[in-house]
Tab-separated table of C-alpha atoms in Angstrom:
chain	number	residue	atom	x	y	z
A	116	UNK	CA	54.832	-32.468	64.882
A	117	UNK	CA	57.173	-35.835	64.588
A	118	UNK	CA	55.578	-39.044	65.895
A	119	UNK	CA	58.137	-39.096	67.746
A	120	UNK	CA	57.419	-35.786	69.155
A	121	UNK	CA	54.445	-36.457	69.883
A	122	UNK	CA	54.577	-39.870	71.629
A	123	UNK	CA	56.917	-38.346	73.818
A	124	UNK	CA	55.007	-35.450	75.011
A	125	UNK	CA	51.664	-38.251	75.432
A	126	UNK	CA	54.362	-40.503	77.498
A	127	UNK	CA	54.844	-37.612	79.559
A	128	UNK	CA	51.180	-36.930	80.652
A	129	UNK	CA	50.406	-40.103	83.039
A	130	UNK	CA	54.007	-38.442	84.746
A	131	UNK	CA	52.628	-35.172	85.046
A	132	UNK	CA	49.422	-36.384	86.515
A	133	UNK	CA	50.704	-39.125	89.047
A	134	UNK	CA	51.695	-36.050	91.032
A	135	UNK	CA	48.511	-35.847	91.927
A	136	UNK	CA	47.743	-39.195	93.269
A	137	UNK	CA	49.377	-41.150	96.533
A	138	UNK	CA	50.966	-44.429	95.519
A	139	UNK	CA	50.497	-47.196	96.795
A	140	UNK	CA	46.736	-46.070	98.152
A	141	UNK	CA	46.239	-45.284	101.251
A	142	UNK	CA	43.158	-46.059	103.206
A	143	UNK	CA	41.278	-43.439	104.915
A	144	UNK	CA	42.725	-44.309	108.214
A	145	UNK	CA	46.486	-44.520	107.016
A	146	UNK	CA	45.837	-41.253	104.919
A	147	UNK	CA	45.235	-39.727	108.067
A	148	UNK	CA	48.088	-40.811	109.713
A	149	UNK	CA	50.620	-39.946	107.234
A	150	UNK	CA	48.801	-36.377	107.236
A	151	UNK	CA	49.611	-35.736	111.283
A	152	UNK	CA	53.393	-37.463	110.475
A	153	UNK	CA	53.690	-34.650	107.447
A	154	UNK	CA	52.400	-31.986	109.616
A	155	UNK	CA	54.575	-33.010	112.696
A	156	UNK	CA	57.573	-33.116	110.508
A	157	UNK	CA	56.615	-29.709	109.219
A	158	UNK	CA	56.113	-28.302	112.517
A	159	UNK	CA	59.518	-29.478	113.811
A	160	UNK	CA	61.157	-28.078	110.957
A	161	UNK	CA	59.625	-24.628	111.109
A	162	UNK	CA	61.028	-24.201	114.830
A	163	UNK	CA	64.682	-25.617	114.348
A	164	UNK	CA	65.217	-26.609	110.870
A	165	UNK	CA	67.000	-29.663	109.426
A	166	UNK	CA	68.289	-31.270	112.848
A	167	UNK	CA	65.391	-30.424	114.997
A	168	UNK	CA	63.655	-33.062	112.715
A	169	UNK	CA	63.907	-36.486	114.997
A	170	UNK	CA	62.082	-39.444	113.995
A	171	UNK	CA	61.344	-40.256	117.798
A	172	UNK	CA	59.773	-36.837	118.088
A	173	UNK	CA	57.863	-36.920	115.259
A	174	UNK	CA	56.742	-40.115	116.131
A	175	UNK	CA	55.544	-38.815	119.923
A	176	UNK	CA	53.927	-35.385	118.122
A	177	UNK	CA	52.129	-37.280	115.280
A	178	UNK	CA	51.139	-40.095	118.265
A	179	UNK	CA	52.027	-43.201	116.312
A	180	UNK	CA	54.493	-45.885	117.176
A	181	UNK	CA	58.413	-45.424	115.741
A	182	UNK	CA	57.668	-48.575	114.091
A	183	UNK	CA	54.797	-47.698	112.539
A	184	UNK	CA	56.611	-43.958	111.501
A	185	UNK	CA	59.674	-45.707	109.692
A	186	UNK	CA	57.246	-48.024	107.933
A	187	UNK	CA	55.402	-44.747	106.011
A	188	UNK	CA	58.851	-42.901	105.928
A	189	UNK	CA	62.498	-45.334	105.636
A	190	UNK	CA	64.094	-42.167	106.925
A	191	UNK	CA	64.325	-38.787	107.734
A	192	UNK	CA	65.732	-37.141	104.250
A	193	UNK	CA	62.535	-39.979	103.167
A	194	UNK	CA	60.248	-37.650	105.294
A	195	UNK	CA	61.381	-34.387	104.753
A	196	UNK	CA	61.195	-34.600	101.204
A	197	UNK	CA	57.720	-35.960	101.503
A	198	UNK	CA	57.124	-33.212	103.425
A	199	UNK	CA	58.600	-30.553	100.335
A	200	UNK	CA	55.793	-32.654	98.001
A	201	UNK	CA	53.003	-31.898	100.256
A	202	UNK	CA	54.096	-28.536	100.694
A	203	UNK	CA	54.202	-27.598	97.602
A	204	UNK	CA	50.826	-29.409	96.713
A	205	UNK	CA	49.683	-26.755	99.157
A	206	UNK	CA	50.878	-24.600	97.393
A	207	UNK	CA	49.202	-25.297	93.971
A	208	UNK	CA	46.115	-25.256	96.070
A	209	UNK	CA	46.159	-21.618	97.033
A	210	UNK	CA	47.704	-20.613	93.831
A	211	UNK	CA	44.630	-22.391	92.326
A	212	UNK	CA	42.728	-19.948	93.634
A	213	UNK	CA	44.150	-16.710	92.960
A	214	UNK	CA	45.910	-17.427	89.771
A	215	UNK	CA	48.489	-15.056	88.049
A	216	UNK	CA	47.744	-12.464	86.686
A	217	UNK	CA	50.539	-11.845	83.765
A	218	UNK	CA	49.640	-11.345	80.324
A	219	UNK	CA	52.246	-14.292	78.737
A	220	UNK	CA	52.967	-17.595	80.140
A	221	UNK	CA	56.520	-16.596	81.089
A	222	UNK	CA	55.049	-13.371	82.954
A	223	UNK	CA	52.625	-15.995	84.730
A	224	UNK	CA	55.100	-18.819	86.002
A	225	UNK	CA	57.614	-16.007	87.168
A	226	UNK	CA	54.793	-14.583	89.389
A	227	UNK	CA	53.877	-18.365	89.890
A	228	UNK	CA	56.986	-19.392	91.299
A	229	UNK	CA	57.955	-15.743	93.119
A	230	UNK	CA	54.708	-16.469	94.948
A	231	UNK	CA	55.920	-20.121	95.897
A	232	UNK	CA	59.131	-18.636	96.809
A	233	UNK	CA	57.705	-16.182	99.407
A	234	UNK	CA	55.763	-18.745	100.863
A	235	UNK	CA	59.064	-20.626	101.958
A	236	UNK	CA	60.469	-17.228	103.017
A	237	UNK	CA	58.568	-16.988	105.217
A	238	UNK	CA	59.352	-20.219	107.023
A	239	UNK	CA	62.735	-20.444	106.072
A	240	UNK	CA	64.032	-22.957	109.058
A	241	UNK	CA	61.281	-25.538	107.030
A	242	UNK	CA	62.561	-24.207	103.437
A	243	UNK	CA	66.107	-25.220	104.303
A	244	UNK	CA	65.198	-28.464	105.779
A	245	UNK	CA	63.513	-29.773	103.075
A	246	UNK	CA	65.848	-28.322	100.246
A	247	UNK	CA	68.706	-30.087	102.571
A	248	UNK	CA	67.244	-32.932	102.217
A	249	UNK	CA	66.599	-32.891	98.322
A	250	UNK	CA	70.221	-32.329	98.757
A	251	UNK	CA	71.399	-35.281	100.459
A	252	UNK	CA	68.908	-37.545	98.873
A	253	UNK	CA	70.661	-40.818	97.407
A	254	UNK	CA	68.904	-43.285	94.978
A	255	UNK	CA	67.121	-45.006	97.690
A	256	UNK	CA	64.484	-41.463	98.086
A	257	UNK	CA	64.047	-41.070	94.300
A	258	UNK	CA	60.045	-42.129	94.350
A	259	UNK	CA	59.674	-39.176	96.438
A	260	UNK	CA	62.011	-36.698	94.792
A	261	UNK	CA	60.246	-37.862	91.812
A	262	UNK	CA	56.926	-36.352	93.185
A	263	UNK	CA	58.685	-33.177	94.336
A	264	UNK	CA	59.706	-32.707	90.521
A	265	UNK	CA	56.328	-33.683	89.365
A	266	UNK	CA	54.471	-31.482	91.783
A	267	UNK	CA	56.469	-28.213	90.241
A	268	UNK	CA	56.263	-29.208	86.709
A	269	UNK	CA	52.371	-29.493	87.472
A	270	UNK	CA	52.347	-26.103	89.279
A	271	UNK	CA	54.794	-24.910	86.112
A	272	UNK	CA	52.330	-26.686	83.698
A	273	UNK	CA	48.879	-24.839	85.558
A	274	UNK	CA	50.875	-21.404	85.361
A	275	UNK	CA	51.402	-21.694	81.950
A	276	UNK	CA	47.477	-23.097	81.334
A	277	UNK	CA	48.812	-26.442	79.349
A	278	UNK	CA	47.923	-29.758	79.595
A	279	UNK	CA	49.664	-31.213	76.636
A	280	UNK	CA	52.804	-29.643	76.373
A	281	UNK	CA	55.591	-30.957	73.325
A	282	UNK	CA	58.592	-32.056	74.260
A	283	UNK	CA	60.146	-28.359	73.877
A	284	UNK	CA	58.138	-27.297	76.659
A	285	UNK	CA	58.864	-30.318	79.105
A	286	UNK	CA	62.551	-29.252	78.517
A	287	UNK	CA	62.043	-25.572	79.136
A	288	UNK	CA	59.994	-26.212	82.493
A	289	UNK	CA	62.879	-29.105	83.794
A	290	UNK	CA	65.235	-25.951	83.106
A	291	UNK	CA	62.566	-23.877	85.277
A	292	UNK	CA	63.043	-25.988	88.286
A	293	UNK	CA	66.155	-26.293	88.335
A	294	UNK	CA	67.076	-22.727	88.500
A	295	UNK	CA	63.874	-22.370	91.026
A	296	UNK	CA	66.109	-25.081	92.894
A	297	UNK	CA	69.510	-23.597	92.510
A	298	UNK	CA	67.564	-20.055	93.972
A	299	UNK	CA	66.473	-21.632	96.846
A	300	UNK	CA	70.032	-22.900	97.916
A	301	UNK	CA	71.422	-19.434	97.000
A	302	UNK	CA	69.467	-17.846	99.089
A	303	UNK	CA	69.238	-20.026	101.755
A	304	UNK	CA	72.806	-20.150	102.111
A	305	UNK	CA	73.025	-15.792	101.958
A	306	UNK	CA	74.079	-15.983	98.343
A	307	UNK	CA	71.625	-14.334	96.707
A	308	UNK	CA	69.186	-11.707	97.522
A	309	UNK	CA	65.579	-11.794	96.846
A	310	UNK	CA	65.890	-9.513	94.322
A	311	UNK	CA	68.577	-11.903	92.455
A	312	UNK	CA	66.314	-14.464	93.165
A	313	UNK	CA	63.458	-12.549	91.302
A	314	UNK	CA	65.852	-11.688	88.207
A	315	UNK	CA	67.296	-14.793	88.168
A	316	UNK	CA	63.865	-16.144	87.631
A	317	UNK	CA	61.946	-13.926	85.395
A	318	UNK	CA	65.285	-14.841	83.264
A	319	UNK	CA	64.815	-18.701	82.916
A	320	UNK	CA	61.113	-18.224	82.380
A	321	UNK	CA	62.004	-16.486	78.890
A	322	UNK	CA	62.713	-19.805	78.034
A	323	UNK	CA	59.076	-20.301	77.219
A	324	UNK	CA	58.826	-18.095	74.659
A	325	UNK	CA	60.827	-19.722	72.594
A	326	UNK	CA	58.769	-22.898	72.659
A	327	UNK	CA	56.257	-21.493	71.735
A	328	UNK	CA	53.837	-23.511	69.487
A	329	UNK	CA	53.803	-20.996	65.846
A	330	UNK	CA	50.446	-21.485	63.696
A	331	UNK	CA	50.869	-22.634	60.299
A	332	UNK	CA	50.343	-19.043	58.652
């Protein structure tokens, strides 16, 4: 591989991997508190989507002071795509322990990401909150639409069983998310059917085989 190549794939890693990590640190006790803000916000959406999400509320049902709530989270297209991140990281979690089962690392994202996309289905007032607010998100959220993209490459990456993937790869998985992006708006809008969604999918994840690392024969 190019040095070039290859310093760009290392330069990617630390990227990868900050998905993984809360910055600045928290403390135990503000850890905490930004939990029950994440899981208010997630309640709220689940029962009335993007709009039933009020920073006053949350504030009340996560019992810290609107002050204190705006400080963690500038606003709420801030919160709600925090609140995609830690879904998602949730995610990775339970796919963690029951990986896929496919026999190439296409097969495996596809199921990967089907299985993510079911888990939204199934609370899709909260799946169309937080994929509004990716929507809407200006320049002033990008730290935390950031994470959102790092979290899925990460859950992309673990499907696929890499950890140093060339910058072939990287490309083929940003093309991944976006499509798993695009599907969620489809559907969520009546667009698409799951089925689409599944075809639509599979599809993209061919990409992988054609980055495919060939041994010197």
């Amino acid at each position: 591989m190019p040095a070039e190549a290859k310093t760009s794939a290392k330069a990617a890693q630390p990227a990868v991997r900050a998905a993984q990590s809360v910055t600045p640190p928290l403390t135990e006790r503000q850890e905490a508190r930004r939990r029950r803000i994440l899981h208010a916000s997630a309640q709220l959406a689940s029962r009335g989507g993007f709009d039933a999400v009020q920073m006053r509320e949350v504030a009340e049902s996560s019992q810290v002071a609107l002050g204190t709530l705006y400080r963690y989270f500038p606003s709420k297209v801030h919160l709600l795509v925090a609140t995609m991140q830690d879904q998602l990281a949730h995610m990775h979690g339970t796919l963690r322990k029951k990986p896929p089962a496919g026999d190439t690392a296409a097969e495996r994202v596809a199921e990967t990401l089907m299985r993510a996309f079911r888990a939204l289905q199934r609370e899709p007032h909260l799946a169309d909150a937080m994929v509004r607010a990716l929507t809407f998100a200006d320049r002033s959220v990008s730290p935390e639409v950031d994470q959102v993209s790092r979290q899925t490459t990460v859950i992309i990456l673990d499907a696929m069983g890499l950890d140093d993937p060339t910058p072939a790869q990287l490309s083929a998985v940003r093309v991944i998310e976006h499509t798993w992006h695009s599907a969620l708006i489809t559907w969520l809008s009546g667009r698409a059917s799951i089925a689409q969604v599944k075809i639509d999918i599979e599809t993209v994840c061919r990409l992988i085989d054609l980055t495919e690392v060939k041994e010197p024969g």
